[in-house]
Coordinates of C-alpha atoms and ligand atoms in Angstrom, one line a residue:
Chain A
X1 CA 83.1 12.2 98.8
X2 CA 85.8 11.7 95.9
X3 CA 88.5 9.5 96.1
X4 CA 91.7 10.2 97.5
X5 CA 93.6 8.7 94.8
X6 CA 93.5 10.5 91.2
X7 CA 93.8 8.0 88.1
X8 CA 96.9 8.5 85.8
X9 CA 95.3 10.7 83.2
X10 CA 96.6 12.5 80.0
X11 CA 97.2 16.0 82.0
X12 CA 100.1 13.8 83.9
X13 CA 102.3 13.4 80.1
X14 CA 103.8 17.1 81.0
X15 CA 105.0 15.9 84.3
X16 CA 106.4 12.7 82.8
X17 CA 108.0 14.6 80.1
X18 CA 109.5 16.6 82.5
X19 CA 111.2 13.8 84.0
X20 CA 112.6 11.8 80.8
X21 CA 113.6 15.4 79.9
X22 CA 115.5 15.5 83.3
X23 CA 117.0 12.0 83.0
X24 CA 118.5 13.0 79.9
X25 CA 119.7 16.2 80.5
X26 CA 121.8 14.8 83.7
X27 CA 123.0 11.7 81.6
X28 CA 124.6 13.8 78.7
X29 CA 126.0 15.8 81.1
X30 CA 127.8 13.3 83.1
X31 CA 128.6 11.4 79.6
X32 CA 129.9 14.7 78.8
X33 CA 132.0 15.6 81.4
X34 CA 132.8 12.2 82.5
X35 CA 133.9 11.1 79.0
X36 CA 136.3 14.7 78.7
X37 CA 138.0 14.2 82.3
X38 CA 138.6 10.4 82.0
X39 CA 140.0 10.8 79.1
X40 CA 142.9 13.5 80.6
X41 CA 143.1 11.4 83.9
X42 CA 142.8 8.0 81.9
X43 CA 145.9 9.5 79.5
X44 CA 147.8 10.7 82.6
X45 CA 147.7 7.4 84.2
X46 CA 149.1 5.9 81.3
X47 CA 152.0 7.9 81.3
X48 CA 152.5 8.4 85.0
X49 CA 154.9 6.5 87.0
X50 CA 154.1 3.9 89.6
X51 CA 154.0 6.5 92.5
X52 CA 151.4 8.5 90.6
X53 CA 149.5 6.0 89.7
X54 CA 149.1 4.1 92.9
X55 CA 147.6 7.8 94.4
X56 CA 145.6 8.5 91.9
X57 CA 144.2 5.0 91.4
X58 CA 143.2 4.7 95.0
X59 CA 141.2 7.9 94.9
X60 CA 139.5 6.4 91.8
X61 CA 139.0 3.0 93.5
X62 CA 137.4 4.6 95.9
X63 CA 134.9 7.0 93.9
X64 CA 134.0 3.4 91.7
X65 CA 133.8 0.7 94.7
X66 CA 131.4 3.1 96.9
X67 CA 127.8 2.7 96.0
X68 CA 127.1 5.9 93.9
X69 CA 123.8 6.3 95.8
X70 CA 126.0 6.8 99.2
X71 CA 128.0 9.0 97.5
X72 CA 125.0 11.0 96.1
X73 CA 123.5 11.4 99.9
X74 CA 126.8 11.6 101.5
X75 CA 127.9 14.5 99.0
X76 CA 124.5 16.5 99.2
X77 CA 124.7 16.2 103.0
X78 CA 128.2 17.3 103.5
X79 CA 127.3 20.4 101.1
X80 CA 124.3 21.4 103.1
X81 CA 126.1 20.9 107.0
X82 CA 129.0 22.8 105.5
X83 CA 126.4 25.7 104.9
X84 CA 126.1 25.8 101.2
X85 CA 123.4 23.3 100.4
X86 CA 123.6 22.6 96.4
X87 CA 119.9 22.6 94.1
X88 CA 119.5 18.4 94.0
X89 CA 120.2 18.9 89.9
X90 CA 123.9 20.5 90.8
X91 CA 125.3 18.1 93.4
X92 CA 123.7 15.4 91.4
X93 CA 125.5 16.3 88.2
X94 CA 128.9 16.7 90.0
X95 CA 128.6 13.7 91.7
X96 CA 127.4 11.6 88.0
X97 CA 130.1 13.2 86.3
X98 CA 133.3 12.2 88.4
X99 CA 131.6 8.9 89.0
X100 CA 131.5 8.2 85.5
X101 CA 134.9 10.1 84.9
X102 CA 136.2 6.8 87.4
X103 CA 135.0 4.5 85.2
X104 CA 135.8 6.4 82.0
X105 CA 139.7 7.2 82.7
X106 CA 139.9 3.1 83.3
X107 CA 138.2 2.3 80.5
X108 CA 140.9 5.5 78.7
X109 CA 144.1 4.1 80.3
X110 CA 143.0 0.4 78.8
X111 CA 143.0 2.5 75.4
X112 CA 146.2 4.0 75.8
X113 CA 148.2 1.5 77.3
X114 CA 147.3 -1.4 74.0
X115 CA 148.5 0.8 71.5
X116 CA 152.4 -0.5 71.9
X117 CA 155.5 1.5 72.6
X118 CA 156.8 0.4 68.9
X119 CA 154.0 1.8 67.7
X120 CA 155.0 5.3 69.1
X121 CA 158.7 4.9 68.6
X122 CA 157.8 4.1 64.3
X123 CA 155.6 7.4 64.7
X124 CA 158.8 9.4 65.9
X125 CA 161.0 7.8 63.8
X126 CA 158.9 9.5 60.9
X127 CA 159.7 12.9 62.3
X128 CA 156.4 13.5 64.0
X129 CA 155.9 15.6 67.2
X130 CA 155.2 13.8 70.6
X131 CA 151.6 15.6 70.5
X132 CA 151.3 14.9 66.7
X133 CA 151.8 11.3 67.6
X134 CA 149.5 11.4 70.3
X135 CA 146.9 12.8 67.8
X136 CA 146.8 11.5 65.0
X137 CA 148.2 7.9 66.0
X138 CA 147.5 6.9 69.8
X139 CA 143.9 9.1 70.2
X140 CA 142.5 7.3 67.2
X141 CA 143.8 3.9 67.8
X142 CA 142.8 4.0 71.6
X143 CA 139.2 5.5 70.9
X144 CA 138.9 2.8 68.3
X145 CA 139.6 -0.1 71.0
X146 CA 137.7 1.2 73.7
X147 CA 134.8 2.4 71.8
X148 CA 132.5 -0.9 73.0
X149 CA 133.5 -0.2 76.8
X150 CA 132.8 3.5 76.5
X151 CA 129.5 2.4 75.4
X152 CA 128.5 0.1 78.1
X153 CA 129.6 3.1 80.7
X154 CA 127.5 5.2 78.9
X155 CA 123.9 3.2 78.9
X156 CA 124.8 2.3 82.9
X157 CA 125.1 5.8 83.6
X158 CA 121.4 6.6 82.3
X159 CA 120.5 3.8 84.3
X160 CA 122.2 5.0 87.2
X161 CA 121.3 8.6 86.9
X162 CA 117.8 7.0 88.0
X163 CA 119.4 7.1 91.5
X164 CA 120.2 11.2 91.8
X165 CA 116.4 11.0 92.8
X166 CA 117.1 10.0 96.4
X167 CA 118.9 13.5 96.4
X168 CA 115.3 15.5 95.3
X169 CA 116.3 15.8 91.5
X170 CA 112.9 15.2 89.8
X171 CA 113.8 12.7 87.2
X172 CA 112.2 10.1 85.5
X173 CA 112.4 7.7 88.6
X174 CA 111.3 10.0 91.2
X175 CA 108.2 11.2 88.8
X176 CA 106.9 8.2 88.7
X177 CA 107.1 7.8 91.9
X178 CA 105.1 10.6 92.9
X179 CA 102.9 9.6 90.2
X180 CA 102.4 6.0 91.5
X181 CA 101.4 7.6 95.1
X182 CA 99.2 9.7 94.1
X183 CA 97.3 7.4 91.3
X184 CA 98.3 3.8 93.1
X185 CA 99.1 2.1 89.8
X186 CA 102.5 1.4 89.8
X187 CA 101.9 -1.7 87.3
X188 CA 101.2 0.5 84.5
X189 CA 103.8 3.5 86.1
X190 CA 106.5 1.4 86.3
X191 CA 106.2 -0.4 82.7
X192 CA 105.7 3.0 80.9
X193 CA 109.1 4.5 83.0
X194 CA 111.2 1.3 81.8
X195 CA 110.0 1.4 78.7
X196 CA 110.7 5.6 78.7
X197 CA 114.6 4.4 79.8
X198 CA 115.1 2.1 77.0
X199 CA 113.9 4.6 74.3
X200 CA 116.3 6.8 75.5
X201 CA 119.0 4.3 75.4
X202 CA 118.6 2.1 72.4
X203 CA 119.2 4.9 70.2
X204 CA 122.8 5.1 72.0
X205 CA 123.5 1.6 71.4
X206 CA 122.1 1.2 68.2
X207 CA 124.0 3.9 67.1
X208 CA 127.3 2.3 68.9
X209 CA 126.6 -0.8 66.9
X210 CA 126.6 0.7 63.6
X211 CA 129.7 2.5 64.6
X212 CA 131.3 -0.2 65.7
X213 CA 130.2 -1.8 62.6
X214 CA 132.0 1.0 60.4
X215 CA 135.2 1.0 62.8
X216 CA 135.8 -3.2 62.2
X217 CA 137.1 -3.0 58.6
Chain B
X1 CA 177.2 10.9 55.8
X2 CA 177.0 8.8 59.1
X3 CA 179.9 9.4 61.3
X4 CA 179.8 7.2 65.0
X5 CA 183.1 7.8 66.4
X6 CA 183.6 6.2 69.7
X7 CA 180.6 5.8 70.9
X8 CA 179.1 4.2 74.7
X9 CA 175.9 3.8 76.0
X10 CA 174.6 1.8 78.9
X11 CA 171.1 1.0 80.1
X12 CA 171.7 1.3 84.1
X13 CA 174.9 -1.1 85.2
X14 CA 174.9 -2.6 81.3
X15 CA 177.1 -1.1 78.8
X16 CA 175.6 -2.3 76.1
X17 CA 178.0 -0.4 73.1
X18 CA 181.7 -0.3 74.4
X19 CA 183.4 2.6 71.9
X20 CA 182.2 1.9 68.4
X21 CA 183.2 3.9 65.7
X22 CA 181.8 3.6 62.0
X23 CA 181.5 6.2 59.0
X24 CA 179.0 5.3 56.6
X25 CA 179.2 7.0 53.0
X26 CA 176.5 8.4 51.0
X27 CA 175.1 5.8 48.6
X28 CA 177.0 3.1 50.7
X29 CA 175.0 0.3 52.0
X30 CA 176.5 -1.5 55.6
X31 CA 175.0 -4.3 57.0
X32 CA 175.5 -5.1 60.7
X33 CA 175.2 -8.6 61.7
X34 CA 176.3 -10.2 65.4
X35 CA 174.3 -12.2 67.9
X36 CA 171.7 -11.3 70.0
X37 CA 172.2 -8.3 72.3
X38 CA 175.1 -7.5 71.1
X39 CA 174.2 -3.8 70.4
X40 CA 172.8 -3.9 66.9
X41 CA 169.2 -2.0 67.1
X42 CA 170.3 0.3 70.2
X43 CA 173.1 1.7 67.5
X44 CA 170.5 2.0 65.2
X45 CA 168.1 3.7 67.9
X46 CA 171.3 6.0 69.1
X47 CA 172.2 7.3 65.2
X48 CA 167.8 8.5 65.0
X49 CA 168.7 9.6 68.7
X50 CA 165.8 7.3 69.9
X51 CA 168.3 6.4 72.5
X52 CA 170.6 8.8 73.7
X53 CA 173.9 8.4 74.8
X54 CA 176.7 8.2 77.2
X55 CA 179.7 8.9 75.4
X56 CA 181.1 9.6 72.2
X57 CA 179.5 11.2 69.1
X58 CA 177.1 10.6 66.0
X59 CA 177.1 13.3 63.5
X60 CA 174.6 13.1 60.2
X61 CA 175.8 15.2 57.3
X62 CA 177.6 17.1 60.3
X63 CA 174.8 17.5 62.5
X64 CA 175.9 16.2 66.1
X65 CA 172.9 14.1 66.9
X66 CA 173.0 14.0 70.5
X67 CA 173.8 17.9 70.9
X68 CA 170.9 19.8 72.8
X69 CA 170.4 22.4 70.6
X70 CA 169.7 19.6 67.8
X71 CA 166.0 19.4 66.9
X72 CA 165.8 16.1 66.5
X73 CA 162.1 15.8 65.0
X74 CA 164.2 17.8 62.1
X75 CA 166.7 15.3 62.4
X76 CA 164.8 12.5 61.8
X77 CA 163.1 13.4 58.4
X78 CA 166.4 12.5 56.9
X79 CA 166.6 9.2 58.5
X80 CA 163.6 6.6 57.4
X81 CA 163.7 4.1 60.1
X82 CA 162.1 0.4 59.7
X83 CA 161.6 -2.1 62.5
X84 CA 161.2 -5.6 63.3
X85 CA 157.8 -5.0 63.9
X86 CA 156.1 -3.4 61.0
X87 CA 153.8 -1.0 63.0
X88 CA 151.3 -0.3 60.1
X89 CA 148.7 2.5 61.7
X90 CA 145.5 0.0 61.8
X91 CA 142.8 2.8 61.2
X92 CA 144.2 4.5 58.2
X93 CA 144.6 3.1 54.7
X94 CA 147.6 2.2 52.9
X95 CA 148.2 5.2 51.0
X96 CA 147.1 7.4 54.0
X97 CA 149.5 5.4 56.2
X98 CA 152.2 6.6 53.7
X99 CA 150.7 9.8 53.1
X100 CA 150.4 11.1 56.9
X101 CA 154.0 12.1 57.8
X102 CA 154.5 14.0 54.2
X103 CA 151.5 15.8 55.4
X104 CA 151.6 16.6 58.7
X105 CA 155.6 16.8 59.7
X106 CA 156.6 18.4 55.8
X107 CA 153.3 20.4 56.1
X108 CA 152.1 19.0 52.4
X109 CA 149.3 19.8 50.8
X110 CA 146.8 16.9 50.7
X111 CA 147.4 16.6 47.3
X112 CA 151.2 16.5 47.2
X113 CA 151.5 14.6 50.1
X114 CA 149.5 11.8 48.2
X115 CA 150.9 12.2 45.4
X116 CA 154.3 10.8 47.2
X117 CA 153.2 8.4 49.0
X118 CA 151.1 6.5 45.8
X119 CA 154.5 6.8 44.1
X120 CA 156.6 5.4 46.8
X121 CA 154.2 3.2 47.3
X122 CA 154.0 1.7 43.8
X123 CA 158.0 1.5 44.0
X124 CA 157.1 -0.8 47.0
X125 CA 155.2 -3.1 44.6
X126 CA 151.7 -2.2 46.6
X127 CA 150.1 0.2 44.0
X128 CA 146.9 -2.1 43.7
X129 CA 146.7 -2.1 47.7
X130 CA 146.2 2.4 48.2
X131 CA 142.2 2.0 50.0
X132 CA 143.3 -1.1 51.7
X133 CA 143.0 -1.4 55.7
X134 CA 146.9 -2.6 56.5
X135 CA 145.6 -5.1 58.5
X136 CA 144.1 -6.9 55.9
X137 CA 147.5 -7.9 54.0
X138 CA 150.5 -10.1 54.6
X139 CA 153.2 -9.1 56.8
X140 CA 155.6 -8.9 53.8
X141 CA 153.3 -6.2 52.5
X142 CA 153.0 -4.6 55.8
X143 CA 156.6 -4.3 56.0
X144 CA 157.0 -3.3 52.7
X145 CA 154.5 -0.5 53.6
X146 CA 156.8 0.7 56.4
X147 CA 159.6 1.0 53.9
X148 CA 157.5 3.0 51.4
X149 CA 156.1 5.4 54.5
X150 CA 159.6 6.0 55.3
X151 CA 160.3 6.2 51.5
X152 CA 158.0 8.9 51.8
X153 CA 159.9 11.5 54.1
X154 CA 162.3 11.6 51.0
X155 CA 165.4 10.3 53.6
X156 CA 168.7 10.5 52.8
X157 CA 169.1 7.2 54.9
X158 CA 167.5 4.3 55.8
X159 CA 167.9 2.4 59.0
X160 CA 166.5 -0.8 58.9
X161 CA 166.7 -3.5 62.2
X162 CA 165.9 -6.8 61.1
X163 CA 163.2 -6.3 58.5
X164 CA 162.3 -9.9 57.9
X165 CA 163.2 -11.4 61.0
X166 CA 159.6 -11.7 62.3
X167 CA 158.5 -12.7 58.6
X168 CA 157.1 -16.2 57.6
X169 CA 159.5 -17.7 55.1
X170 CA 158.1 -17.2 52.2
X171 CA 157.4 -13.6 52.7
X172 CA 161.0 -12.6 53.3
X173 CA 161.9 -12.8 49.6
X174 CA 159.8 -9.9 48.6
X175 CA 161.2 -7.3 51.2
X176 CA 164.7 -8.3 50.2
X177 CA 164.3 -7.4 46.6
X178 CA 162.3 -4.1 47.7
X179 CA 165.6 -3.4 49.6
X180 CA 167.9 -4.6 47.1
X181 CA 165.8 -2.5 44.4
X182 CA 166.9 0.5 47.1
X183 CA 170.3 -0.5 47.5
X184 CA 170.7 -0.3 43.4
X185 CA 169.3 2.9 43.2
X186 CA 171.6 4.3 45.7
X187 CA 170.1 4.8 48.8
X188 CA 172.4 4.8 51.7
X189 CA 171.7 2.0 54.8
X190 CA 172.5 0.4 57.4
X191 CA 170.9 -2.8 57.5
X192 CA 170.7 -4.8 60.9
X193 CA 170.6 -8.3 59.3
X194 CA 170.5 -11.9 59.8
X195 CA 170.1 -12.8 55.9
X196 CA 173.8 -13.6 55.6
X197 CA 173.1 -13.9 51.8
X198 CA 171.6 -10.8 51.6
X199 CA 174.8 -9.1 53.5
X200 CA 177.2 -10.9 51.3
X201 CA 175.4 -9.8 47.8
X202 CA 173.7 -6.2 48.7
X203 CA 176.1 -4.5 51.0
X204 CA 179.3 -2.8 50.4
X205 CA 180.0 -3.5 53.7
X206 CA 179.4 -5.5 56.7
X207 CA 180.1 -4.9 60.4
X208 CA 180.3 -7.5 62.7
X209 CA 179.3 -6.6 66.2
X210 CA 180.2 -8.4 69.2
X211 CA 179.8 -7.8 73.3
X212 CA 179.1 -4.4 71.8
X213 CA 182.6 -3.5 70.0
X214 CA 182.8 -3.8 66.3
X215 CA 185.0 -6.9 65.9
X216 CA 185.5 -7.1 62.6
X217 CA 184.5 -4.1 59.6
X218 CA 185.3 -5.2 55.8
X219 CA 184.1 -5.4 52.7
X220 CA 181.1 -7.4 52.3
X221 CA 182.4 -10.5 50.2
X222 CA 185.4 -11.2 52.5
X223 CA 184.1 -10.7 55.6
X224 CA 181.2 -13.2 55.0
X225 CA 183.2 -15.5 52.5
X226 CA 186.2 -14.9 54.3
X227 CA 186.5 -13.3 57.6
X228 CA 189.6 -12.4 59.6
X229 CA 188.6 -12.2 62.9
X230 CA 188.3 -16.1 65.4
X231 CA 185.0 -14.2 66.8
X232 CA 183.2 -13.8 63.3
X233 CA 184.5 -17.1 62.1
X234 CA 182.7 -18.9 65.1
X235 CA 179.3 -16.8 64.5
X236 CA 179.2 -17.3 60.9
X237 CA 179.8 -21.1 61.3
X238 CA 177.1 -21.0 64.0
X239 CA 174.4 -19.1 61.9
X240 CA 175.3 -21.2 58.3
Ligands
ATP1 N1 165.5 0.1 76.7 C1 166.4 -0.8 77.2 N2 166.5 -0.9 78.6 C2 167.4 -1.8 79.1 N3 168.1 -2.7 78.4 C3 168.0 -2.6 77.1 C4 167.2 -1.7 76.4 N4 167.3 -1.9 75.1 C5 168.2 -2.9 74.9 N5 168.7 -3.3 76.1 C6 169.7 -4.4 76.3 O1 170.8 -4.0 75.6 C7 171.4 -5.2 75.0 C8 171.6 -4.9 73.6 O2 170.3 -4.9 73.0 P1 170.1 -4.7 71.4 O3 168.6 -4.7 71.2 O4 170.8 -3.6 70.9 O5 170.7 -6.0 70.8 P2 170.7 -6.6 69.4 O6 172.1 -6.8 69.0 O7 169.8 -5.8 68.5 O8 170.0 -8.0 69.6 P3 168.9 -8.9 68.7 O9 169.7 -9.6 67.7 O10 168.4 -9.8 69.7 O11 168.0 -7.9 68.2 C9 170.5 -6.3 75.4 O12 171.1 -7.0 76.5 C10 169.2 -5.7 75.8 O13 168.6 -6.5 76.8
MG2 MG1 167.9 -6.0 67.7

């Protein structure tokens, strides 16, 4: 009689690959999209009134103070009751993005807001547009300051892209899962899948530190 | 030329100018001195129609200002404009601080639009400074860089709000002679000023504002040396 547990073996490095592939694809993609709408909602909110602000910042709170793996079940859930259940990689993405488009548009507002009023008014008083000063003069100085943040939202949302697997979406957490049932050796599993997340991260922030580097002149 | 004729503008319940009225004469430099808040920098910001306001008119070379169909982006490449605050853009160099406006509102060519700005800025005295990051220099040569990026826009005027107010001492010398250099070459200003020295010996003429009315208008000499009116007798004893 054989053994109801399998060893890990080489035949498993598809599956594996399959599922760093997966975390990555679903990070980008929520960096992406998460990066572009924080930055519009992040540059509304600087310019909105109080009013504005006060709605639109309690719908944020919200998405950033509940845990994103309620929001992840309670989102796929609601999809499926309401009759149009969603593949675990699309509610997953949709979910990652506008959480990380919370974080992002604070982390964008912050940007906006330090470059000074002065600053804008010497801009005009050189003749230039109000969209020529936003884009050549507040975009740069504002992505400049909040370069570091952006950075650190980025790496936690590969991190937390591990938790979309409680939805089904077979990434690199949820792999190794079913690898460490079948083979019962989640020693070695486990140390190969955290050592998989941080070569898919350092890159990131090495790259942010020799940016930042070349940005502190 | 600058013409403000009876001019009134209020933030909320505070009128803050009360009906002034000033020409200022190509080539003419005016300085405006009085004490704090008494409506110094918002004329300034009303005449580049920063501020609007609430009654009364500014017209530039007979341009109304404040009228709608006035494009006031236009408007403003004829007045330079230099601030308290310096304001250098951080994440360009000097020359390309100087250089941006030539190129993107006067739709330069790279190449000209340098070309202006290394010139204006070597009038400045910062010739030796084009690849440097503006934050790495003094705030006298962060001001002076202002004046040369306005210099830049080719304006007919320059508006200038208390350039060396938020200088240390020793810097404020230099901007003053980059100013007076301007003055001799016969740019026309209005200086917003506190260097009663500097009113006195560069200006032609010197307003005295006060409560937001001009209390006293002369020539430069006799209204520092010698002024007229009790009010300006009882600031400049104050500020010598
Ligand atoms: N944007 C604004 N909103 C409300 N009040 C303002 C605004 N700008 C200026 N004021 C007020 O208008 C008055 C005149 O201000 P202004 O800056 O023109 O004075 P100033 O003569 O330049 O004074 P200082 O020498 O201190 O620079 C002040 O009481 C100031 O508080
Ligand atoms: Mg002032």
């Amino acid at each position: 009689m054989g053994s109801l547990f399998t060893p890990l073996s080489w035949s498993d490095s598809g599956l594996i690959l399959t599922g760093v592939w997966n975390t990555i694809i679903i990070s980008v993609l929520a960096i992406v999209v998460g990066t572009a709408l924080g930055l519009i909602v992040g540059f509304i909110r600087s310019e909105s009134n109080k009013v504005v602000n006060v709605l639109f910042g309690s719908l944020l709170d919200v998405l950033r103070s509940v845990p994103l793996i309620i929001q992840l079940i309670l989102f796929s859930t609601l999809m499926g009751a309401m009759g149009s259940p969603l593949a675990p990689f699309v509610a997953g993405s949709i979910v990652l993005s506008l959480y990380t488009m919370a974080f992002m548009s604070e982390v964008f507002r912050g940007g906006f807001e330090s470059v000074s009023p002065s600053m804008q008014t010497a801009a005009r008083s050189l003749g230039m547009s109000n969209w020529q000063t936003i884009y050549h003069i507040r975009l740069p100085i504002s992505l400049r300051a909040v370069f570091p943040s952006w950075l650190g939202v980025s790496l936690s949302v590969i991190k937390d892209s591990a938790l979309v697997s409680v939805i089904g979406y077979m990434e690199l957490l949820r792999t190794s899962e079913q690898l460490i049932s079948r083979t019962q050796q989640p020693l070695e599993i486990l140390i190969g899948v955290g050592i998989f997340y941080f070569i898919i991260s350092y890159p990131l922030s090495y790259y942010g530190r020799y940016v930042e580097r070349k940005m502190a002149i | 030329m600058i013409s403000v004729q009876n001019v009134h503008k209020s933030f909320g319940d505070l009128e803050v100018l009360k009906g002034v009225s000033l020409d200022v004469n190509k080539g003419e430099v005016l300085s405006v001195i009085g004490g704090s808040g008494s409506g110094k920098s918002t004329l300034l910001y009303c005449i580049n129609a920063i501020e609007s306001i609430n009654k009364g008119t500014i017209l530039v070379d007979d341009v109304n200002v404040h009228a709608k169909v006035t494009n006031k982006d236009k408007l403003r490449q004829k007045l330079g404009m230099v601030f308290q605050q310096w304001n250098s853009f951080p994440h360009m160099t000097v020359l390309e601080n100087a250089a941006l406006a030539p190129r993107i509102v006067k739709k330069m060519s790279k190449e000209e639009a340098i070309e202006i700005a290394r010139k204006e800025l070597e009038h400045v005295g910062l010739g030796d400074k084009l690849d440097v990051y503006p934050t790495k220099m003094s705030g006298g040569q962060q001001q002076r860089l202002a004046i040369a990026r306005a210099l830049a826009m080719k304006p007919d005027y320059m508006l200038l709000d208390e350039v060396t107010s938020a200088l240390d001492p020793e810097l404020v010398g230099e901007v003053l002679d980059t100013l007076r250099l301007l003055a001799e070459e016969g740019m026309t200003m209005i200086c917003v000023t506190h260097e009663m020295g500097f009113a006195r010996d560069v200006s032609d003429r010197v307003a005295y504002f006060h409560q937001g009315v001009i209390a006293e208008i002369g020539e430069a000499r006799q209204v520092i040396t010698d002024p007229q009116n009790p009010l300006t007798q009882k600031f400049l004893s104050k500020v010598r």
